[in-house]
Amino acid sequence: QAQTSWLAPRPPSGLRVPNWWSGRAFTTRFPRAWIPVMAMFKKKKDEDRKPIEQEIAELQRKFRVLENDKRACSEDSQGTIRKQRATIEKLTRENRKMKAELNETRSSTGTQAEAKMQQETIARLSEQKDTLQMKLEGEANEAQRLQDKLDSTQRRIFELREEMAKSGGVNAALDNSKAIAKQIRIL
């Protein structure tokens, strides 16, 4: 669209009419070139509003999906953490039991055959301890990965909230239609 020389240049899309302008009639205080620009803001078409409403609906849908993902991830993480804590408690009990057996072995004076059997038991228990220790480290790594995933999901939700706030929030379409109706009544 070609602009005539007496019209002010079009403002960039997304520029909103300042709050101090809302509801005021045109007066001589404003330069004549502002009148067509302000008229552009008053005459929003339904087709211009629909993409914004659709975008808001899409953002709300994405937000709900992310909230559900966050909830599911949080529940999974909590379940994994409970399992890991149970494993840690079990390993702690086994460790205490092995220490008690070791102390018994050291305190009792037995034959060499008994000592050999006890050494074999200690070696076997030590291998079990190493295996369980590796499992525990794997569980700790998994817990950290899940926590990182939960953190990133929460960051994404925060970004979506900010994005919704930039586009006017949840009630942007309603506020816009009220403002248009008010402008029409003024005219």
GROMACS .gro file of C-alpha atoms in nm:
model
  187
    1GLN     CA    1   0.000   0.000   0.000
    2ALA     CA    2   0.135   0.336  -0.097
    3GLN     CA    3   0.126   0.604   0.168
    4THR     CA    4   0.042   0.961   0.085
    5SER     CA    5   0.275   1.235   0.195
    6TRP     CA    6   0.036   1.378   0.457
    7LEU     CA    7   0.009   1.045   0.642
    8ALA     CA    8   0.247   0.958   0.918
    9PRO     CA    9   0.451   0.646   0.851
   10ARG     CA   10   0.295   0.322   0.970
   11PRO     CA   11   0.417   0.210   1.309
   12PRO     CA   12   0.583  -0.131   1.327
   13SER     CA   13   0.346  -0.421   1.379
   14GLY     CA   14   0.283  -0.494   1.743
   15LEU     CA   15   0.305  -0.124   1.840
   16ARG     CA   16   0.025  -0.046   2.078
   17VAL     CA   17  -0.157   0.279   2.140
   18PRO     CA   18  -0.021   0.436   2.461
   19ASN     CA   19  -0.239   0.408   2.772
   20TRP     CA   20  -0.276   0.786   2.796
   21TRP     CA   21  -0.449   0.785   2.457
   22SER     CA   22  -0.723   0.533   2.544
   23GLY     CA   23  -1.072   0.674   2.509
   24ARG     CA   24  -0.978   1.030   2.411
   25ALA     CA   25  -1.127   1.204   2.113
   26PHE     CA   26  -0.900   1.366   1.857
   27THR     CA   27  -0.797   1.714   1.970
   28THR     CA   28  -0.588   1.990   1.828
   29ARG     CA   29  -0.308   1.904   2.068
   30PHE     CA   30  -0.189   1.629   1.835
   31PRO     CA   31  -0.034   1.692   1.497
   32ARG     CA   32  -0.269   1.634   1.206
   33ALA     CA   33  -0.045   1.352   1.081
   34TRP     CA   34  -0.128   1.147   1.392
   35ILE     CA   35  -0.499   1.118   1.315
   36PRO     CA   36  -0.468   0.852   1.039
   37VAL     CA   37  -0.213   0.662   1.247
   38MET     CA   38  -0.444   0.652   1.548
   39ALA     CA   39  -0.733   0.552   1.322
   40MET     CA   40  -0.529   0.248   1.214
   41PHE     CA   41  -0.520   0.129   1.573
   42LYS     CA   42  -0.895   0.177   1.617
   43LYS     CA   43  -1.001  -0.024   1.315
   44LYS     CA   44  -0.870  -0.370   1.391
   45LYS     CA   45  -1.025  -0.628   1.165
   46ASP     CA   46  -1.156  -0.962   1.288
   47GLU     CA   47  -0.908  -1.138   1.062
   48ASP     CA   48  -0.622  -0.952   1.233
   49ARG     CA   49  -0.745  -1.065   1.574
   50LYS     CA   50  -0.794  -1.430   1.480
   51PRO     CA   51  -0.424  -1.506   1.431
   52ILE     CA   52  -0.349  -1.354   1.771
   53GLU     CA   53  -0.629  -1.556   1.931
   54GLN     CA   54  -0.505  -1.867   1.755
   55GLU     CA   55  -0.152  -1.798   1.867
   56ILE     CA   56  -0.271  -1.751   2.226
   57ALA     CA   57  -0.470  -2.076   2.206
   58GLU     CA   58  -0.164  -2.256   2.066
   59LEU     CA   59   0.058  -2.116   2.342
   60GLN     CA   60  -0.197  -2.219   2.604
   61ARG     CA   61  -0.210  -2.570   2.457
   62LYS     CA   62   0.171  -2.592   2.461
   63PHE     CA   63   0.173  -2.465   2.817
   64ARG     CA   64  -0.075  -2.734   2.927
   65VAL     CA   65   0.129  -3.002   2.750
   66LEU     CA   66   0.448  -2.884   2.921
   67GLU     CA   67   0.272  -2.870   3.259
   68ASN     CA   68   0.157  -3.231   3.210
   69ASP     CA   69   0.509  -3.333   3.101
   70LYS     CA   70   0.653  -3.161   3.406
   71ARG     CA   71   0.407  -3.339   3.636
   72ALA     CA   72   0.479  -3.678   3.478
   73CYS     CA   73   0.855  -3.621   3.488
   74SER     CA   74   0.832  -3.508   3.849
   75GLU     CA   75   0.636  -3.819   3.945
   76ASP     CA   76   0.887  -4.041   3.764
   77SER     CA   77   1.175  -3.864   3.932
   78GLN     CA   78   1.016  -3.899   4.275
   79GLY     CA   79   0.957  -4.271   4.216
   80THR     CA   80   1.317  -4.318   4.108
   81ILE     CA   81   1.443  -4.123   4.409
   82ARG     CA   82   1.231  -4.338   4.644
   83LYS     CA   83   1.377  -4.653   4.489
   84GLN     CA   84   1.729  -4.516   4.520
   85ARG     CA   85   1.674  -4.427   4.885
   86ALA     CA   86   1.545  -4.778   4.954
   87THR     CA   87   1.853  -4.921   4.781
   88ILE     CA   88   2.080  -4.696   4.986
   89GLU     CA   89   1.911  -4.808   5.308
   90LYS     CA   90   1.945  -5.174   5.206
   91LEU     CA   91   2.313  -5.126   5.123
   92THR     CA   92   2.371  -4.948   5.452
   93ARG     CA   93   2.214  -5.238   5.644
   94GLU     CA   94   2.425  -5.490   5.449
   95ASN     CA   95   2.736  -5.284   5.515
   96ARG     CA   96   2.667  -5.282   5.889
   97LYS     CA   97   2.605  -5.656   5.882
   98MET     CA   98   2.934  -5.717   5.698
   99LYS     CA   99   3.121  -5.497   5.944
  100ALA     CA  100   2.968  -5.690   6.233
  101GLU     CA  101   3.072  -6.021   6.071
  102LEU     CA  102   3.421  -5.885   6.012
  103ASN     CA  103   3.450  -5.776   6.374
  104GLU     CA  104   3.330  -6.118   6.487
  105THR     CA  105   3.587  -6.282   6.264
  106ARG     CA  106   3.867  -6.070   6.399
  107SER     CA  107   3.767  -6.123   6.761
  108SER     CA  108   3.718  -6.498   6.749
  109THR     CA  109   4.018  -6.725   6.750
  110GLY     CA  110   3.956  -7.019   6.523
  111THR     CA  111   4.142  -7.273   6.322
  112GLN     CA  112   4.305  -7.198   5.991
  113ALA     CA  113   4.019  -7.365   5.803
  114GLU     CA  114   3.773  -7.129   5.966
  115ALA     CA  115   3.998  -6.834   5.886
  116LYS     CA  116   4.018  -6.944   5.524
  117MET     CA  117   3.639  -6.976   5.503
  118GLN     CA  118   3.599  -6.635   5.660
  119GLN     CA  119   3.845  -6.484   5.412
  120GLU     CA  120   3.647  -6.636   5.125
  121THR     CA  121   3.325  -6.496   5.272
  122ILE     CA  122   3.488  -6.156   5.307
  123ALA     CA  123   3.612  -6.169   4.948
  124ARG     CA  124   3.264  -6.267   4.824
  125LEU     CA  125   3.099  -5.994   5.031
  126SER     CA  126   3.356  -5.743   4.909
  127GLU     CA  127   3.270  -5.830   4.549
  128GLN     CA  128   2.902  -5.790   4.628
  129LYS     CA  129   2.976  -5.455   4.788
  130ASP     CA  130   3.165  -5.341   4.477
  131THR     CA  131   2.878  -5.453   4.253
  132LEU     CA  132   2.622  -5.276   4.467
  133GLN     CA  133   2.841  -4.967   4.483
  134MET     CA  134   2.848  -4.954   4.103
  135LYS     CA  135   2.469  -4.992   4.094
  136LEU     CA  136   2.437  -4.710   4.347
  137GLU     CA  137   2.654  -4.481   4.135
  138GLY     CA  138   2.443  -4.564   3.830
  139GLU     CA  139   2.126  -4.481   4.022
  140ALA     CA  140   2.279  -4.153   4.142
  141ASN     CA  141   2.367  -4.061   3.782
  142GLU     CA  142   2.013  -4.145   3.671
  143ALA     CA  143   1.872  -3.928   3.951
  144GLN     CA  144   2.092  -3.640   3.838
  145ARG     CA  145   1.982  -3.684   3.477
  146LEU     CA  146   1.617  -3.680   3.580
  147GLN     CA  147   1.673  -3.372   3.795
  148ASP     CA  148   1.840  -3.196   3.499
  149LYS     CA  149   1.546  -3.291   3.277
  150LEU     CA  150   1.303  -3.156   3.536
  151ASP     CA  151   1.501  -2.830   3.560
  152SER     CA  152   1.503  -2.786   3.181
  153THR     CA  153   1.129  -2.851   3.166
  154GLN     CA  154   1.070  -2.589   3.433
  155ARG     CA  155   1.288  -2.340   3.243
  156ARG     CA  156   1.087  -2.407   2.926
  157ILE     CA  157   0.760  -2.347   3.111
  158PHE     CA  158   0.897  -2.021   3.245
  159GLU     CA  159   0.998  -1.916   2.893
  160LEU     CA  160   0.650  -1.996   2.763
  161ARG     CA  161   0.497  -1.791   3.042
  162GLU     CA  162   0.720  -1.499   2.949
  163GLU     CA  163   0.627  -1.544   2.583
  164MET     CA  164   0.258  -1.537   2.672
  165ALA     CA  165   0.312  -1.226   2.882
  166LYS     CA  166   0.485  -1.052   2.589
  167SER     CA  167   0.186  -1.117   2.364
  168GLY     CA  168  -0.049  -0.959   2.616
  169GLY     CA  169  -0.120  -1.251   2.841
  170VAL     CA  170  -0.411  -1.487   2.848
  171ASN     CA  171  -0.676  -1.216   2.818
  172ALA     CA  172  -0.513  -1.020   2.535
  173ALA     CA  173  -0.787  -1.095   2.281
  174LEU     CA  174  -1.062  -0.998   2.525
  175ASP     CA  175  -0.887  -0.673   2.620
  176ASN     CA  176  -0.832  -0.593   2.255
  177SER     CA  177  -1.197  -0.650   2.163
  178LYS     CA  178  -1.310  -0.431   2.456
  179ALA     CA  179  -1.077  -0.155   2.344
  180ILE     CA  180  -1.209  -0.178   1.987
  181ALA     CA  181  -1.569  -0.166   2.108
  182LYS     CA  182  -1.489   0.141   2.317
  183GLN     CA  183  -1.323   0.310   2.019
  184ILE     CA  184  -1.627   0.235   1.802
  185ARG     CA  185  -1.858   0.390   2.064
  186ILE     CA  186  -1.642   0.701   2.073
  187LEU     CA  187  -1.663   0.741   1.697
   0.00000   0.00000   0.00000
